[in-house]
Short mmCIF file of C-alpha atoms in Angstrom, two decimals:
data_model
loop_
_atom_site.label_atom_id
_atom_site.label_comp_id
_atom_site.label_asym_id
_atom_site.label_seq_id
_atom_site.Cartn_x
_atom_site.Cartn_y
_atom_site.Cartn_z
CA UNK A 1 9.58 -35.08 4.10
CA UNK A 2 6.79 -33.07 5.74
CA UNK A 3 5.03 -30.42 3.75
CA UNK A 4 4.40 -28.37 6.99
CA UNK A 5 6.86 -25.55 7.37
CA UNK A 6 8.72 -24.63 10.41
CA UNK A 7 7.36 -21.80 12.46
CA UNK A 8 10.13 -19.24 11.56
CA UNK A 9 9.17 -19.82 7.84
CA UNK A 10 5.50 -19.35 8.56
CA UNK A 11 6.23 -16.03 10.14
CA UNK A 12 8.51 -14.87 7.26
CA UNK A 13 5.78 -15.88 4.70
CA UNK A 14 3.02 -14.14 6.86
CA UNK A 15 5.38 -10.96 7.19
CA UNK A 16 6.20 -10.71 3.35
CA UNK A 17 2.59 -11.10 2.43
CA UNK A 18 1.31 -8.83 4.93
CA UNK A 19 3.64 -6.06 4.19
CA UNK A 20 2.86 -6.17 0.55
CA UNK A 21 -0.83 -6.02 1.17
CA UNK A 22 -0.48 -3.06 3.45
CA UNK A 23 1.64 -1.34 0.89
CA UNK A 24 -0.82 -1.97 -1.89
CA UNK A 25 -3.85 -0.98 0.17
CA UNK A 26 -1.63 2.18 1.15
CA UNK A 27 -1.65 2.85 -2.48
CA UNK A 28 -5.33 2.24 -2.82
CA UNK A 29 -6.31 4.33 0.19
CA UNK A 30 -4.54 7.38 -0.54
CA UNK A 31 -6.64 8.16 -3.66
CA UNK A 32 -9.84 7.73 -1.89
CA UNK A 33 -8.59 9.99 0.95
CA UNK A 34 -7.38 12.80 -1.15
CA UNK A 35 -10.39 12.69 -3.77
CA UNK A 36 -11.52 16.22 -2.94
CA UNK A 37 -8.14 17.65 -3.71
CA UNK A 38 -7.58 15.36 -6.55
CA UNK A 39 -10.80 16.36 -7.98
CA UNK A 40 -9.89 20.00 -7.85
CA UNK A 41 -6.70 19.02 -9.95
CA UNK A 42 -8.20 16.82 -12.69
CA UNK A 43 -11.39 18.95 -13.64
CA UNK A 44 -12.15 22.36 -14.45
CA UNK A 45 -12.23 25.08 -11.74
CA UNK A 46 -16.04 25.76 -12.14
CA UNK A 47 -17.06 22.09 -12.05
CA UNK A 48 -18.16 22.32 -8.49
CA UNK A 49 -19.54 19.20 -6.87
CA UNK A 50 -19.10 17.25 -10.12
CA UNK A 51 -15.35 17.13 -9.76
CA UNK A 52 -15.68 15.27 -6.49
CA UNK A 53 -18.38 12.82 -8.16
CA UNK A 54 -16.34 12.13 -11.11
CA UNK A 55 -13.18 11.60 -8.97
CA UNK A 56 -15.20 9.13 -6.84
CA UNK A 57 -16.21 7.38 -10.17
CA UNK A 58 -12.80 6.93 -11.13
CA UNK A 59 -12.06 5.71 -7.61
CA UNK A 60 -14.86 3.15 -8.08
CA UNK A 61 -13.61 2.09 -11.44
CA UNK A 62 -10.63 0.36 -9.74
CA UNK A 63 -13.09 -1.87 -7.75
CA UNK A 64 -15.18 -2.82 -10.87
CA UNK A 65 -11.96 -4.50 -12.43
CA UNK A 66 -10.93 -6.14 -9.31
CA UNK A 67 -12.61 -9.46 -9.84
CA UNK A 68 -11.09 -9.78 -13.35
CA UNK A 69 -7.69 -9.03 -11.62
CA UNK A 70 -8.11 -12.13 -9.45
CA UNK A 71 -9.14 -14.18 -12.63
CA UNK A 72 -6.20 -13.03 -14.49
CA UNK A 73 -3.45 -13.28 -11.90
CA UNK A 74 -4.96 -16.15 -10.26
CA UNK A 75 -4.49 -18.13 -13.46
CA UNK A 76 -0.97 -16.68 -14.02
CA UNK A 77 -0.14 -17.84 -10.29
CA UNK A 78 -0.85 -21.39 -11.56
CA UNK A 79 1.18 -21.24 -14.76
CA UNK A 80 4.33 -19.22 -13.49
CA UNK A 81 4.19 -19.46 -9.61
CA UNK A 82 2.92 -17.49 -6.73
CA UNK A 83 6.30 -15.58 -6.16
CA UNK A 84 6.33 -14.09 -9.66
CA UNK A 85 2.86 -13.23 -9.79
CA UNK A 86 3.30 -11.60 -6.32
CA UNK A 87 6.21 -9.41 -7.80
CA UNK A 88 4.16 -8.49 -10.90
CA UNK A 89 1.07 -7.27 -8.97
CA UNK A 90 3.20 -5.23 -6.61
CA UNK A 91 5.15 -3.51 -9.39
CA UNK A 92 1.92 -2.86 -11.52
CA UNK A 93 0.20 -1.30 -8.29
CA UNK A 94 3.17 0.56 -7.02
CA UNK A 95 4.13 1.82 -10.35
CA UNK A 96 0.50 3.06 -11.07
CA UNK A 97 0.32 4.83 -7.69
CA UNK A 98 3.79 6.56 -8.46
CA UNK A 99 2.60 7.67 -12.13
CA UNK A 100 -0.61 9.13 -10.47
CA UNK A 101 1.56 11.47 -8.59
CA UNK A 102 3.22 12.68 -11.71
CA UNK A 103 -0.02 13.30 -14.00
CA UNK A 104 -0.20 17.03 -15.01
CA UNK A 105 -3.44 18.91 -13.80
CA UNK A 106 -6.38 19.73 -15.85
CA UNK A 107 -4.99 23.23 -16.22
CA UNK A 108 -1.87 21.77 -18.21
CA UNK A 109 -3.38 18.74 -20.31
CA UNK A 110 -7.15 19.16 -20.13
CA UNK A 111 -9.33 16.21 -19.83
CA UNK A 112 -6.26 13.92 -20.75
CA UNK A 113 -5.48 14.32 -17.01
CA UNK A 114 -8.62 12.35 -15.72
CA UNK A 115 -8.54 9.90 -18.61
CA UNK A 116 -4.91 9.09 -17.71
CA UNK A 117 -5.66 8.80 -13.88
CA UNK A 118 -8.66 6.45 -14.77
CA UNK A 119 -6.40 4.21 -16.84
CA UNK A 120 -3.81 4.06 -13.91
CA UNK A 121 -6.76 3.29 -11.41
CA UNK A 122 -7.75 0.43 -13.62
CA UNK A 123 -4.35 -0.90 -13.56
CA UNK A 124 -4.21 -0.69 -9.70
CA UNK A 125 -7.89 -2.37 -9.37
CA UNK A 126 -6.46 -5.20 -11.67
CA UNK A 127 -3.27 -5.52 -9.53
CA UNK A 128 -4.99 -5.46 -6.31
CA UNK A 129 -7.59 -8.26 -7.27
CA UNK A 130 -4.64 -10.59 -7.92
CA UNK A 131 -2.53 -9.36 -4.87
CA UNK A 132 -4.98 -10.02 -2.12
CA UNK A 133 -6.25 -13.46 -3.08
CA UNK A 134 -2.76 -14.35 -4.15
CA UNK A 135 -1.49 -13.34 -0.44
CA UNK A 136 -4.08 -15.33 1.31
CA UNK A 137 -3.30 -18.35 -1.18
CA UNK A 138 0.46 -18.21 -0.59
CA UNK A 139 0.14 -18.14 3.16
CA UNK A 140 -2.53 -20.87 3.09
CA UNK A 141 -0.18 -23.28 1.09
CA UNK A 142 2.52 -22.63 3.75
CA UNK A 143 0.50 -22.99 6.65
CA UNK A 144 -0.24 -26.09 8.63
CA UNK A 145 -3.68 -27.40 7.80
CA UNK A 146 -5.22 -26.76 11.11
CA UNK A 147 -3.84 -22.96 11.23
CA UNK A 148 -4.67 -21.70 7.85
CA UNK A 149 -7.59 -19.53 8.91
CA UNK A 150 -5.62 -17.94 11.53
CA UNK A 151 -2.46 -17.23 9.52
CA UNK A 152 -4.41 -15.96 6.57
CA UNK A 153 -6.37 -13.41 9.10
CA UNK A 154 -3.08 -11.36 9.50
CA UNK A 155 -3.50 -10.37 5.93
CA UNK A 156 -6.80 -8.79 6.49
CA UNK A 157 -5.38 -7.03 9.62
CA UNK A 158 -2.59 -5.37 7.65
CA UNK A 159 -4.97 -4.14 4.93
CA UNK A 160 -6.43 -2.06 7.69
CA UNK A 161 -2.80 -0.99 8.52
CA UNK A 162 -2.70 0.49 4.92
CA UNK A 163 -5.58 2.74 5.80
CA UNK A 164 -3.86 4.02 9.19
CA UNK A 165 -0.46 4.44 7.04
CA UNK A 166 -1.92 6.32 4.16
CA UNK A 167 -3.79 8.77 6.72
CA UNK A 168 -1.08 9.32 8.63
CA UNK A 169 1.34 10.25 5.83
CA UNK A 170 -1.10 12.70 4.43
CA UNK A 171 -1.79 14.39 7.76
CA UNK A 172 2.11 14.76 8.40
CA UNK A 173 2.71 16.06 4.80
CA UNK A 174 -0.06 18.69 5.04
CA UNK A 175 1.23 19.87 8.29
CA UNK A 176 4.66 20.24 7.07
CA UNK A 177 3.87 22.03 3.87
CA UNK A 178 0.89 23.93 4.77
CA UNK A 179 -2.72 23.74 3.47
CA UNK A 180 -2.12 25.83 0.24
CA UNK A 181 0.96 24.11 -0.96
CA UNK A 182 -0.36 20.66 -0.06
CA UNK A 183 -3.52 21.47 -2.15
CA UNK A 184 -1.34 22.79 -5.14
CA UNK A 185 1.23 20.14 -5.32
CA UNK A 186 2.08 18.37 -2.06
CA UNK A 187 -0.79 16.01 -2.40
CA UNK A 188 1.38 14.13 -4.65
CA UNK A 189 4.04 13.33 -2.27
CA UNK A 190 2.04 10.50 -0.67
CA UNK A 191 1.71 8.89 -4.02
CA UNK A 192 5.32 9.37 -4.81
CA UNK A 193 6.43 8.02 -1.53
CA UNK A 194 4.90 4.76 -2.44
CA UNK A 195 7.71 3.63 -4.70
CA UNK A 196 9.90 3.51 -1.62
CA UNK A 197 7.41 1.08 0.34
CA UNK A 198 7.26 -0.91 -3.06
CA UNK A 199 10.87 -1.27 -3.10
CA UNK A 200 11.28 -2.68 0.34
CA UNK A 201 8.58 -5.15 -0.47
CA UNK A 202 10.12 -6.26 -3.58
CA UNK A 203 13.47 -6.80 -1.87
CA UNK A 204 11.70 -9.00 0.90
CA UNK A 205 9.51 -10.73 -1.67
CA UNK A 206 12.63 -11.61 -3.96
CA UNK A 207 14.25 -13.72 -1.17
CA UNK A 208 10.82 -15.87 -0.75
CA UNK A 209 10.36 -19.08 -2.29
CA UNK A 210 7.34 -21.02 -3.86
CA UNK A 211 4.93 -22.66 -1.46
CA UNK A 212 5.84 -26.30 -0.78
CA UNK A 213 2.09 -27.36 -1.51
CA UNK A 214 2.40 -25.67 -5.12
CA UNK A 215 5.67 -27.02 -5.88
CA UNK A 216 4.30 -30.55 -4.84
CA UNK A 217 1.16 -30.06 -7.04
CA UNK A 218 3.09 -28.59 -10.04
CA UNK A 219 5.74 -31.55 -9.75
CA UNK A 220 2.87 -34.23 -9.59
CA UNK A 221 0.99 -32.43 -12.52
CA UNK A 222 -1.97 -31.63 -10.31
CA UNK A 223 -2.25 -27.86 -10.96
CA UNK A 224 -5.66 -27.16 -12.11
CA UNK A 225 -5.78 -26.75 -15.93
CA UNK A 226 -9.08 -24.81 -16.16
CA UNK A 227 -9.97 -23.13 -12.73
CA UNK A 228 -12.82 -21.27 -14.16
CA UNK A 229 -14.57 -24.25 -15.36
CA UNK A 230 -13.84 -26.09 -12.02
CA UNK A 231 -15.43 -23.12 -10.02
CA UNK A 232 -18.47 -22.41 -12.03
CA UNK A 233 -19.52 -25.72 -13.65
CA UNK A 234 -19.63 -27.46 -10.31
CA UNK A 235 -22.57 -26.88 -8.42
CA UNK A 236 -21.08 -27.07 -5.06
CA UNK A 237 -18.24 -24.85 -5.96
CA UNK A 238 -20.56 -22.21 -7.69
CA UNK A 239 -22.75 -22.10 -4.56
CA UNK A 240 -19.76 -21.28 -2.54
CA UNK A 241 -18.76 -18.44 -4.98
CA UNK A 242 -22.14 -16.97 -4.51
CA UNK A 243 -22.28 -17.41 -0.89
CA UNK A 244 -19.02 -15.63 -0.59
CA UNK A 245 -19.74 -12.91 -3.08
CA UNK A 246 -23.31 -11.91 -2.27
CA UNK A 247 -23.69 -13.21 1.33
CA UNK A 248 -20.46 -12.03 2.74
CA UNK A 249 -18.08 -9.90 0.73
CA UNK A 250 -20.69 -7.39 -0.86
CA UNK A 251 -22.19 -6.47 2.62
CA UNK A 252 -18.73 -6.33 4.07
CA UNK A 253 -17.79 -3.98 1.14
CA UNK A 254 -20.36 -1.72 1.48
CA UNK A 255 -19.96 -1.08 5.43
CA UNK A 256 -16.02 -0.93 4.89
CA UNK A 257 -16.07 1.71 1.98
CA UNK A 258 -18.80 3.70 3.46
CA UNK A 259 -17.17 3.90 6.87
CA UNK A 260 -13.69 4.53 5.51
CA UNK A 261 -14.34 6.80 2.41
CA UNK A 262 -17.62 8.19 2.27
CA UNK A 263 -17.72 9.10 6.01
CA UNK A 264 -14.37 11.07 5.33
CA UNK A 265 -16.02 12.90 2.47
CA UNK A 266 -19.11 13.60 4.39
CA UNK A 267 -17.31 15.04 7.35
CA UNK A 268 -15.09 17.11 5.01
CA UNK A 269 -17.63 18.48 2.40
CA UNK A 270 -20.91 18.32 4.10
CA UNK A 271 -20.21 19.11 7.66
CA UNK A 272 -17.26 21.20 6.84
CA UNK A 273 -14.96 19.47 9.43
CA UNK A 274 -11.04 20.46 9.33
CA UNK A 275 -9.09 18.51 6.93
CA UNK A 276 -6.94 17.05 9.73
CA UNK A 277 -9.82 16.56 12.19
CA UNK A 278 -11.84 14.58 9.61
CA UNK A 279 -8.86 12.10 9.22
CA UNK A 280 -8.20 12.03 13.14
CA UNK A 281 -11.72 10.93 13.42
CA UNK A 282 -11.17 8.03 11.04
CA UNK A 283 -7.94 7.04 12.73
#
């Protein structure tokens, strides 16, 4: 029996994986896009520029734990399967985003506000670290060997879609509520709306099955027993890890987040570009 899936199956797998990735990156992006407003809510009114800097530090904390998320959920995927690990990362990511929208301001609970948001951002980062690699693995294990690069590339494309979706919802919400209301409590709405998107993705992913390749490996007892040891003790594998991390991913990350997040902050806070206009420029 062939392990290569039918085309319809491949398209469903790509759709389910890409939708989840889009939603999870949407969750991630709205925090970065609203950093100025969130900083004003989480820190004292007289904090000035330090409020934005501290908020961006909280945002960065999610990136620090992402590699650990990849390690934890990658191993979990080997133990309990890709499907249920997928669901777990999605629930953690979406749940954290929803709860950020409910955290009281500094005026209500003091410094407990930024501490709570920091904890939720760390959970977000862990979940996203597992989600992105898990989605790529899930698609690759379904895809024909000669098309794995092409099919997994759709995941990266939908990550960009998460940015567009987040900016679009933020602009629409602000225009509907007005600048004053949006800065007061309306900024929470994009966070709270994420629960609807997560619900749709959970529904779709519940209908998916384990990849034929993973099922075959598990049946034959060939699933990696110690992936960390295999990755770092083997010279060839370790070389590939270093090349991917420092040769490609690091540079891409600097360009990506400078262009998508710092550029917006620079336009809005330094150049004093209008709130909506700064987001239209990014779009």
